[in-house]
Amino acid sequence: MISIAETVVKWHGELFYTTWHPNTSQIDFVKSLLATSNLTFWDFSSCQWILDFIRKFLQSQAGITHQQSVLTRLKGDVKLSRDIIKAFLLNLNSELDGLVRREDLTALCLSQAINHLYHFNFAEAHEEVRKIANFPRTQEYLPWDQVLCVGRIMRGEGRFEQAKTCFMTCLGSPGLRKSQRFIVQSTLADTYLDRLGHVRVRIALARLSLTAEDALERWNEVLYWNRFYNPFEEEVFACGVAHLFLCITWYKLGDIDKSTDSFQNAVRVIEGKQHQFLILGLDTYLFHGVCDQIQSKIGWFVTSEISTVNLRTN
């Protein structure tokens, strides 16, 4: 009977490959095979053979769908990547869903979560991860790629410390290959760059302020986020520059006492600090520009050596 089953499968396969088109035909092919396996004249071994073939076929199609989604996303077409996965999953009915391997569905959900990240749809990305949590667990620990995906979502939401925890957890996963470790390490490095980028954006917004009141709020935000991202570190050169901008801002608002306090805070932070090059222009035109403003408007002088900054007042 198995040979007859093989003939039926071969016939269905030839029909499938001559009429194939993306999205639905491959699923229709499998559904027709599943209907064939329910015919009463098949014995158990023949039905089992057909079901095994269906499982392997679905595994292959799920793998192809996943690869297509990744490749189209790498080419910049995130919408097509999302639609490819969506079309495959929508065509799975309850019977076929039980024949698809959990790891294959997991890979598709993770790829779809990344697609949502590209569009900043964090709620939808979390939903894809929650789908995975409902799958039967075959391991006592979460696979590294699931934790990595959650970390990426949190990084996109600005939850950098939680993202860092996820990535550090990934690095401790058992059996992590060298290539996988490299992916996690590079993603962890991106998290630190994102934090720095956030501070850079805050500095840019502060410089674009139209009023002294807005500038005051935004320069204080620069200091806040630096403390938030580096809670156990002393203020760095960038903070000293922020204090200088606060100095000139308070002066414009007519508060000489707070202007003096900000100036002295800048002295405390910058004096003896090495110049930083992580934020372009910070230790060159931004620093020298605000120093010139303070000198011309208030009469306080700032001098800079190669690696040491000394501030003095008249």
Short mmCIF file of N, CA and C in Angstrom, two decimals, residues 73-245:
data_model
loop_
_atom_site.label_atom_id
_atom_site.label_comp_id
_atom_site.label_asym_id
_atom_site.label_seq_id
_atom_site.Cartn_x
_atom_site.Cartn_y
_atom_site.Cartn_z
N ARG A 73 13.84 41.30 3.56
CA ARG A 73 14.10 42.35 4.55
C ARG A 73 15.49 42.94 4.36
N LEU A 74 16.48 42.09 4.09
CA LEU A 74 17.84 42.57 3.86
C LEU A 74 17.91 43.45 2.60
N LYS A 75 17.02 43.18 1.64
CA LYS A 75 16.98 44.00 0.43
C LYS A 75 16.22 45.31 0.65
N GLY A 76 15.66 45.48 1.84
CA GLY A 76 14.98 46.72 2.16
C GLY A 76 13.47 46.70 2.02
N ASP A 77 12.92 45.55 1.60
CA ASP A 77 11.46 45.47 1.43
C ASP A 77 10.86 44.78 2.66
N VAL A 78 10.71 45.52 3.73
CA VAL A 78 10.21 44.96 4.98
C VAL A 78 8.73 44.57 4.84
N LYS A 79 7.98 45.35 4.09
CA LYS A 79 6.55 45.05 3.91
C LYS A 79 6.36 43.71 3.23
N LEU A 80 7.14 43.43 2.18
CA LEU A 80 7.03 42.15 1.49
C LEU A 80 7.44 41.02 2.42
N SER A 81 8.48 41.23 3.21
CA SER A 81 8.91 40.22 4.18
C SER A 81 7.78 39.89 5.14
N ARG A 82 7.10 40.91 5.62
CA ARG A 82 5.98 40.71 6.53
C ARG A 82 4.84 39.97 5.84
N ASP A 83 4.54 40.34 4.59
CA ASP A 83 3.43 39.71 3.87
C ASP A 83 3.72 38.25 3.55
N ILE A 84 4.98 37.92 3.27
CA ILE A 84 5.34 36.53 2.97
C ILE A 84 5.03 35.63 4.16
N ILE A 85 5.43 36.07 5.35
CA ILE A 85 5.16 35.28 6.56
C ILE A 85 3.67 35.22 6.84
N LYS A 86 3.02 36.36 6.71
CA LYS A 86 1.59 36.43 7.00
C LYS A 86 0.79 35.51 6.10
N ALA A 87 1.13 35.47 4.81
CA ALA A 87 0.41 34.62 3.86
C ALA A 87 0.58 33.15 4.20
N PHE A 88 1.79 32.76 4.58
CA PHE A 88 2.04 31.35 4.92
C PHE A 88 1.25 30.95 6.16
N LEU A 89 1.27 31.77 7.19
CA LEU A 89 0.61 31.42 8.44
C LEU A 89 -0.91 31.46 8.32
N LEU A 90 -1.43 32.39 7.51
CA LEU A 90 -2.88 32.50 7.36
C LEU A 90 -3.48 31.27 6.68
N ASN A 91 -2.69 30.61 5.85
CA ASN A 91 -3.20 29.47 5.10
C ASN A 91 -3.08 28.16 5.86
N LEU A 92 -2.52 28.21 7.05
CA LEU A 92 -2.46 27.00 7.88
C LEU A 92 -3.77 26.87 8.66
N ASN A 93 -4.50 25.77 8.44
CA ASN A 93 -5.69 25.55 9.27
C ASN A 93 -5.27 24.80 10.54
N SER A 94 -6.23 24.49 11.38
CA SER A 94 -5.91 23.87 12.67
C SER A 94 -5.24 22.51 12.49
N GLU A 95 -5.63 21.76 11.45
CA GLU A 95 -5.03 20.45 11.23
C GLU A 95 -3.57 20.57 10.81
N LEU A 96 -3.30 21.48 9.87
CA LEU A 96 -1.93 21.65 9.38
C LEU A 96 -1.04 22.28 10.44
N ASP A 97 -1.62 23.17 11.24
CA ASP A 97 -0.83 23.84 12.27
C ASP A 97 -0.20 22.82 13.22
N GLY A 98 -0.92 21.75 13.48
CA GLY A 98 -0.38 20.72 14.36
C GLY A 98 0.73 19.90 13.74
N LEU A 99 0.90 20.01 12.42
CA LEU A 99 1.95 19.24 11.73
C LEU A 99 3.21 20.06 11.49
N VAL A 100 3.16 21.36 11.78
CA VAL A 100 4.33 22.22 11.60
C VAL A 100 5.17 22.20 12.87
N ARG A 101 6.46 22.04 12.72
CA ARG A 101 7.35 22.01 13.88
C ARG A 101 7.32 23.34 14.63
N ARG A 102 7.38 23.26 15.95
CA ARG A 102 7.36 24.47 16.78
C ARG A 102 8.55 25.37 16.46
N GLU A 103 9.71 24.75 16.23
CA GLU A 103 10.90 25.56 15.95
C GLU A 103 10.77 26.33 14.64
N ASP A 104 10.03 25.76 13.67
CA ASP A 104 9.81 26.47 12.41
C ASP A 104 8.88 27.66 12.61
N LEU A 105 7.81 27.46 13.39
CA LEU A 105 6.90 28.56 13.68
C LEU A 105 7.60 29.64 14.51
N THR A 106 8.48 29.20 15.41
CA THR A 106 9.24 30.16 16.23
C THR A 106 10.10 31.05 15.36
N ALA A 107 10.79 30.45 14.39
CA ALA A 107 11.65 31.23 13.49
C ALA A 107 10.83 32.25 12.71
N LEU A 108 9.63 31.86 12.26
CA LEU A 108 8.77 32.79 11.52
C LEU A 108 8.28 33.92 12.41
N CYS A 109 7.91 33.60 13.65
CA CYS A 109 7.44 34.63 14.58
C CYS A 109 8.56 35.62 14.91
N LEU A 110 9.78 35.12 15.09
CA LEU A 110 10.90 36.00 15.39
C LEU A 110 11.21 36.91 14.21
N SER A 111 11.14 36.35 13.00
CA SER A 111 11.37 37.17 11.81
C SER A 111 10.29 38.24 11.67
N GLN A 112 9.05 37.86 11.98
CA GLN A 112 7.96 38.83 11.90
C GLN A 112 8.12 39.91 12.97
N ALA A 113 8.60 39.53 14.14
CA ALA A 113 8.84 40.52 15.20
C ALA A 113 9.87 41.55 14.75
N ILE A 114 10.92 41.09 14.07
CA ILE A 114 11.94 42.01 13.56
C ILE A 114 11.35 42.94 12.51
N ASN A 115 10.45 42.40 11.67
CA ASN A 115 9.77 43.26 10.69
C ASN A 115 9.01 44.38 11.38
N HIS A 116 8.32 44.05 12.46
CA HIS A 116 7.58 45.08 13.21
C HIS A 116 8.53 46.11 13.81
N LEU A 117 9.71 45.65 14.23
CA LEU A 117 10.70 46.58 14.80
C LEU A 117 11.12 47.62 13.78
N TYR A 118 11.26 47.20 12.52
CA TYR A 118 11.67 48.13 11.47
C TYR A 118 10.66 49.27 11.30
N HIS A 119 9.41 49.01 11.66
CA HIS A 119 8.36 50.03 11.56
C HIS A 119 8.03 50.62 12.93
N PHE A 120 8.86 50.32 13.95
CA PHE A 120 8.67 50.82 15.31
C PHE A 120 7.33 50.40 15.90
N ASN A 121 6.82 49.25 15.45
CA ASN A 121 5.57 48.72 16.00
C ASN A 121 5.92 47.76 17.14
N PHE A 122 6.26 48.33 18.29
CA PHE A 122 6.77 47.53 19.39
C PHE A 122 5.70 46.62 19.99
N ALA A 123 4.46 47.09 20.03
CA ALA A 123 3.38 46.27 20.58
C ALA A 123 3.20 45.00 19.75
N GLU A 124 3.22 45.15 18.42
CA GLU A 124 3.08 43.99 17.54
C GLU A 124 4.28 43.05 17.68
N ALA A 125 5.46 43.62 17.86
CA ALA A 125 6.66 42.79 18.04
C ALA A 125 6.55 41.96 19.31
N HIS A 126 6.08 42.58 20.39
CA HIS A 126 5.88 41.84 21.64
C HIS A 126 4.85 40.74 21.46
N GLU A 127 3.81 41.01 20.67
CA GLU A 127 2.77 40.02 20.44
C GLU A 127 3.33 38.78 19.75
N GLU A 128 4.23 38.98 18.79
CA GLU A 128 4.86 37.84 18.11
C GLU A 128 5.65 36.99 19.10
N VAL A 129 6.34 37.64 20.03
CA VAL A 129 7.11 36.90 21.03
C VAL A 129 6.17 36.15 21.97
N ARG A 130 5.04 36.76 22.31
CA ARG A 130 4.07 36.08 23.18
C ARG A 130 3.50 34.84 22.52
N LYS A 131 3.38 34.86 21.19
CA LYS A 131 2.92 33.65 20.49
C LYS A 131 3.87 32.49 20.75
N ILE A 132 5.16 32.80 20.74
CA ILE A 132 6.16 31.76 20.97
C ILE A 132 6.02 31.19 22.37
N ALA A 133 5.70 32.04 23.34
CA ALA A 133 5.57 31.59 24.72
C ALA A 133 4.44 30.58 24.88
N ASN A 134 3.47 30.61 23.98
CA ASN A 134 2.34 29.67 24.04
C ASN A 134 2.65 28.33 23.39
N PHE A 135 3.78 28.23 22.69
CA PHE A 135 4.15 26.97 22.08
C PHE A 135 4.59 25.98 23.16
N PRO A 136 4.39 24.68 22.93
CA PRO A 136 4.87 23.69 23.90
C PRO A 136 6.38 23.81 24.09
N ARG A 137 6.82 23.80 25.35
CA ARG A 137 8.23 23.95 25.67
C ARG A 137 8.92 22.59 25.58
N THR A 138 10.02 22.56 24.85
CA THR A 138 10.83 21.34 24.74
C THR A 138 12.16 21.51 25.45
N GLN A 139 12.40 22.70 26.03
CA GLN A 139 13.65 22.98 26.71
C GLN A 139 13.36 23.67 28.04
N GLU A 140 14.27 23.54 28.98
CA GLU A 140 14.10 24.16 30.28
C GLU A 140 14.50 25.63 30.26
N TYR A 141 15.15 26.06 29.21
CA TYR A 141 15.60 27.44 29.10
C TYR A 141 15.13 28.01 27.77
N LEU A 142 15.04 29.33 27.70
CA LEU A 142 14.64 29.98 26.45
C LEU A 142 15.80 29.97 25.47
N PRO A 143 15.57 29.58 24.21
CA PRO A 143 16.64 29.63 23.21
C PRO A 143 17.20 31.04 23.09
N TRP A 144 18.47 31.13 22.75
CA TRP A 144 19.16 32.42 22.73
C TRP A 144 18.52 33.39 21.74
N ASP A 145 18.02 32.88 20.60
CA ASP A 145 17.48 33.79 19.60
C ASP A 145 16.19 34.46 20.06
N GLN A 146 15.42 33.78 20.92
CA GLN A 146 14.22 34.40 21.47
C GLN A 146 14.59 35.53 22.44
N VAL A 147 15.57 35.27 23.29
CA VAL A 147 16.02 36.29 24.24
C VAL A 147 16.62 37.47 23.49
N LEU A 148 17.37 37.16 22.41
CA LEU A 148 17.97 38.21 21.59
C LEU A 148 16.89 39.10 20.98
N CYS A 149 15.82 38.50 20.50
CA CYS A 149 14.72 39.26 19.89
C CYS A 149 14.05 40.17 20.91
N VAL A 150 13.81 39.64 22.11
CA VAL A 150 13.21 40.46 23.18
C VAL A 150 14.12 41.63 23.51
N GLY A 151 15.44 41.37 23.56
CA GLY A 151 16.39 42.45 23.82
C GLY A 151 16.35 43.53 22.75
N ARG A 152 16.21 43.11 21.50
CA ARG A 152 16.14 44.09 20.40
C ARG A 152 14.89 44.95 20.52
N ILE A 153 13.78 44.33 20.91
CA ILE A 153 12.54 45.10 21.08
C ILE A 153 12.72 46.13 22.18
N MET A 154 13.29 45.71 23.30
CA MET A 154 13.50 46.63 24.43
C MET A 154 14.47 47.74 24.06
N ARG A 155 15.48 47.41 23.28
CA ARG A 155 16.41 48.46 22.84
C ARG A 155 15.68 49.49 21.99
N GLY A 156 14.79 49.02 21.11
CA GLY A 156 14.02 49.94 20.29
C GLY A 156 13.10 50.82 21.11
N GLU A 157 12.64 50.31 22.26
CA GLU A 157 11.76 51.09 23.14
C GLU A 157 12.54 52.03 24.05
N GLY A 158 13.88 51.96 23.98
CA GLY A 158 14.69 52.81 24.84
C GLY A 158 14.95 52.21 26.21
N ARG A 159 14.58 50.96 26.40
CA ARG A 159 14.81 50.28 27.70
C ARG A 159 16.17 49.60 27.65
N PHE A 160 17.21 50.42 27.66
CA PHE A 160 18.56 49.93 27.37
C PHE A 160 19.10 48.98 28.44
N GLU A 161 18.82 49.25 29.70
CA GLU A 161 19.34 48.38 30.76
C GLU A 161 18.71 46.99 30.68
N GLN A 162 17.40 46.93 30.41
CA GLN A 162 16.73 45.64 30.26
C GLN A 162 17.22 44.92 29.01
N ALA A 163 17.46 45.69 27.94
CA ALA A 163 18.01 45.09 26.73
C ALA A 163 19.39 44.52 27.00
N LYS A 164 20.19 45.26 27.74
CA LYS A 164 21.53 44.79 28.09
C LYS A 164 21.46 43.48 28.87
N THR A 165 20.49 43.38 29.80
CA THR A 165 20.32 42.14 30.57
C THR A 165 20.00 40.97 29.65
N CYS A 166 19.14 41.21 28.66
CA CYS A 166 18.79 40.15 27.70
C CYS A 166 20.03 39.69 26.93
N PHE A 167 20.82 40.64 26.46
CA PHE A 167 22.00 40.29 25.66
C PHE A 167 23.05 39.57 26.50
N MET A 168 23.20 39.99 27.75
CA MET A 168 24.15 39.30 28.63
C MET A 168 23.66 37.88 28.92
N THR A 169 22.34 37.72 29.03
CA THR A 169 21.77 36.38 29.22
C THR A 169 22.05 35.51 28.00
N CYS A 170 21.94 36.10 26.82
CA CYS A 170 22.24 35.37 25.58
C CYS A 170 23.67 34.85 25.59
N LEU A 171 24.59 35.70 26.01
CA LEU A 171 26.00 35.31 26.01
C LEU A 171 26.27 34.15 26.97
N GLY A 172 25.39 33.97 27.95
CA GLY A 172 25.54 32.86 28.88
C GLY A 172 24.79 31.61 28.47
N SER A 173 24.17 31.62 27.28
CA SER A 173 23.41 30.46 26.81
C SER A 173 24.33 29.28 26.55
N PRO A 174 23.95 28.08 26.96
CA PRO A 174 24.79 26.91 26.71
C PRO A 174 24.85 26.55 25.23
N GLY A 175 26.01 26.15 24.77
CA GLY A 175 26.17 25.70 23.39
C GLY A 175 26.15 26.80 22.36
N LEU A 176 26.38 28.04 22.76
CA LEU A 176 26.35 29.15 21.81
C LEU A 176 27.55 29.09 20.89
N ARG A 177 27.29 29.06 19.58
CA ARG A 177 28.38 28.99 18.60
C ARG A 177 29.10 30.33 18.50
N LYS A 178 30.30 30.29 17.93
CA LYS A 178 31.11 31.51 17.81
C LYS A 178 30.38 32.56 16.98
N SER A 179 29.75 32.14 15.88
CA SER A 179 29.03 33.09 15.02
C SER A 179 27.84 33.71 15.76
N GLN A 180 27.15 32.89 16.57
CA GLN A 180 26.02 33.40 17.34
C GLN A 180 26.49 34.37 18.42
N ARG A 181 27.61 34.04 19.05
CA ARG A 181 28.18 34.93 20.07
C ARG A 181 28.55 36.28 19.47
N PHE A 182 29.07 36.24 18.24
CA PHE A 182 29.44 37.49 17.57
C PHE A 182 28.21 38.35 17.32
N ILE A 183 27.10 37.73 16.93
CA ILE A 183 25.85 38.47 16.69
C ILE A 183 25.39 39.15 17.98
N VAL A 184 25.42 38.40 19.08
CA VAL A 184 24.97 38.95 20.36
C VAL A 184 25.88 40.09 20.81
N GLN A 185 27.19 39.89 20.68
CA GLN A 185 28.14 40.92 21.12
C GLN A 185 27.99 42.20 20.30
N SER A 186 27.79 42.05 18.99
CA SER A 186 27.62 43.24 18.15
C SER A 186 26.32 43.96 18.47
N THR A 187 25.27 43.19 18.80
CA THR A 187 24.00 43.81 19.19
C THR A 187 24.13 44.53 20.52
N LEU A 188 24.89 43.94 21.44
CA LEU A 188 25.14 44.59 22.73
C LEU A 188 25.91 45.90 22.52
N ALA A 189 26.88 45.87 21.61
CA ALA A 189 27.64 47.10 21.30
C ALA A 189 26.71 48.16 20.71
N ASP A 190 25.77 47.74 19.87
CA ASP A 190 24.81 48.68 19.29
C ASP A 190 23.98 49.37 20.38
N THR A 191 23.72 48.64 21.47
CA THR A 191 22.94 49.22 22.56
C THR A 191 23.67 50.41 23.17
N TYR A 192 24.97 50.26 23.37
CA TYR A 192 25.76 51.37 23.92
C TYR A 192 25.80 52.54 22.93
N LEU A 193 25.88 52.22 21.65
CA LEU A 193 25.87 53.28 20.64
C LEU A 193 24.53 53.99 20.60
N ASP A 194 23.45 53.23 20.78
CA ASP A 194 22.12 53.84 20.80
C ASP A 194 21.98 54.80 21.98
N ARG A 195 22.54 54.42 23.12
CA ARG A 195 22.50 55.30 24.29
C ARG A 195 23.26 56.58 24.01
N LEU A 196 24.44 56.44 23.41
CA LEU A 196 25.22 57.62 23.06
C LEU A 196 24.48 58.46 22.04
N GLY A 197 23.85 57.79 21.07
CA GLY A 197 23.08 58.51 20.06
C GLY A 197 21.93 59.28 20.66
N HIS A 198 21.31 58.71 21.69
CA HIS A 198 20.20 59.39 22.36
C HIS A 198 20.69 60.69 22.99
N VAL A 199 21.85 60.64 23.65
CA VAL A 199 22.41 61.85 24.26
C VAL A 199 22.76 62.87 23.18
N ARG A 200 23.29 62.39 22.05
CA ARG A 200 23.64 63.29 20.95
C ARG A 200 22.39 64.01 20.44
N VAL A 201 21.29 63.28 20.33
CA VAL A 201 20.04 63.90 19.87
C VAL A 201 19.57 64.96 20.86
N ARG A 202 19.69 64.66 22.15
CA ARG A 202 19.30 65.63 23.17
C ARG A 202 20.14 66.90 23.08
N ILE A 203 21.44 66.74 22.83
CA ILE A 203 22.32 67.90 22.67
C ILE A 203 21.90 68.72 21.46
N ALA A 204 21.60 68.02 20.36
CA ALA A 204 21.18 68.72 19.14
C ALA A 204 19.88 69.50 19.37
N LEU A 205 18.92 68.88 20.08
CA LEU A 205 17.66 69.56 20.37
C LEU A 205 17.88 70.79 21.25
N ALA A 206 18.79 70.66 22.22
CA ALA A 206 19.08 71.80 23.10
C ALA A 206 19.67 72.95 22.31
N ARG A 207 20.55 72.65 21.37
CA ARG A 207 21.18 73.69 20.56
C ARG A 207 20.18 74.37 19.62
N LEU A 208 19.11 73.66 19.28
CA LEU A 208 18.11 74.21 18.36
C LEU A 208 16.99 74.95 19.09
N SER A 209 17.09 75.04 20.41
CA SER A 209 16.03 75.69 21.19
C SER A 209 15.83 77.14 20.75
N LEU A 210 14.57 77.54 20.63
CA LEU A 210 14.24 78.90 20.18
C LEU A 210 14.20 79.89 21.34
N THR A 211 13.98 79.39 22.54
CA THR A 211 13.91 80.27 23.71
C THR A 211 14.87 79.78 24.78
N ALA A 212 15.24 80.68 25.68
CA ALA A 212 16.13 80.30 26.79
C ALA A 212 15.46 79.29 27.70
N GLU A 213 14.14 79.40 27.87
CA GLU A 213 13.41 78.45 28.71
C GLU A 213 13.50 77.03 28.15
N ASP A 214 13.31 76.90 26.83
CA ASP A 214 13.43 75.59 26.20
C ASP A 214 14.86 75.06 26.32
N ALA A 215 15.83 75.93 26.11
CA ALA A 215 17.23 75.51 26.21
C ALA A 215 17.55 75.01 27.61
N LEU A 216 17.03 75.70 28.63
CA LEU A 216 17.27 75.29 30.01
C LEU A 216 16.74 73.89 30.26
N GLU A 217 15.52 73.64 29.79
CA GLU A 217 14.91 72.32 29.99
C GLU A 217 15.70 71.23 29.25
N ARG A 218 16.12 71.52 28.05
CA ARG A 218 16.77 70.49 27.23
C ARG A 218 18.20 70.21 27.68
N TRP A 219 18.93 71.23 28.13
CA TRP A 219 20.28 70.96 28.63
C TRP A 219 20.22 70.19 29.94
N ASN A 220 19.21 70.43 30.74
CA ASN A 220 19.02 69.62 31.95
C ASN A 220 18.67 68.18 31.59
N GLU A 221 17.95 67.98 30.48
CA GLU A 221 17.65 66.62 30.02
C GLU A 221 18.93 65.90 29.59
N VAL A 222 19.86 66.63 28.99
CA VAL A 222 21.15 66.04 28.62
C VAL A 222 21.84 65.48 29.86
N LEU A 223 21.86 66.28 30.94
CA LEU A 223 22.48 65.83 32.18
C LEU A 223 21.72 64.66 32.80
N TYR A 224 20.37 64.72 32.71
CA TYR A 224 19.56 63.65 33.28
C TYR A 224 19.84 62.31 32.61
N TRP A 225 19.85 62.31 31.27
CA TRP A 225 20.03 61.05 30.55
C TRP A 225 21.45 60.51 30.70
N ASN A 226 22.41 61.40 30.86
CA ASN A 226 23.76 60.91 31.11
C ASN A 226 23.83 60.21 32.47
N ARG A 227 23.17 60.78 33.47
CA ARG A 227 23.13 60.12 34.78
C ARG A 227 22.34 58.83 34.72
N PHE A 228 21.28 58.82 33.91
CA PHE A 228 20.45 57.63 33.80
C PHE A 228 21.22 56.47 33.18
N TYR A 229 22.00 56.76 32.13
CA TYR A 229 22.74 55.71 31.44
C TYR A 229 24.03 55.33 32.16
N ASN A 230 24.55 56.24 32.97
CA ASN A 230 25.81 55.98 33.68
C ASN A 230 25.64 56.30 35.16
N PRO A 231 24.80 55.53 35.87
CA PRO A 231 24.46 55.88 37.25
C PRO A 231 25.63 55.76 38.23
N PHE A 232 26.62 54.95 37.89
CA PHE A 232 27.72 54.72 38.83
C PHE A 232 29.01 55.41 38.41
N GLU A 233 28.92 56.30 37.43
CA GLU A 233 30.11 56.99 36.94
C GLU A 233 30.01 58.48 37.22
N GLU A 234 31.17 59.12 37.39
CA GLU A 234 31.19 60.56 37.56
C GLU A 234 30.86 61.24 36.24
N GLU A 235 30.47 62.50 36.33
CA GLU A 235 30.12 63.23 35.12
C GLU A 235 31.33 63.35 34.20
N VAL A 236 31.08 63.21 32.91
CA VAL A 236 32.16 63.21 31.93
C VAL A 236 32.24 64.56 31.24
N PHE A 237 33.15 64.66 30.28
CA PHE A 237 33.42 65.92 29.59
C PHE A 237 32.15 66.51 28.98
N ALA A 238 31.30 65.66 28.41
CA ALA A 238 30.06 66.15 27.80
C ALA A 238 29.18 66.86 28.82
N CYS A 239 29.18 66.37 30.07
CA CYS A 239 28.38 67.02 31.11
C CYS A 239 28.95 68.40 31.43
N GLY A 240 30.28 68.51 31.42
CA GLY A 240 30.89 69.82 31.65
C GLY A 240 30.48 70.83 30.61
N VAL A 241 30.43 70.40 29.36
CA VAL A 241 29.99 71.29 28.28
C VAL A 241 28.53 71.68 28.48
N ALA A 242 27.70 70.71 28.92
CA ALA A 242 26.29 71.02 29.19
C ALA A 242 26.16 72.06 30.29
N HIS A 243 27.00 71.96 31.33
CA HIS A 243 26.99 72.96 32.41
C HIS A 243 27.36 74.34 31.87
N LEU A 244 28.29 74.40 30.92
CA LEU A 244 28.66 75.69 30.33
C LEU A 244 27.48 76.30 29.58
N PHE A 245 26.74 75.47 28.84
CA PHE A 245 25.56 75.98 28.14
C PHE A 245 24.49 76.42 29.14
#
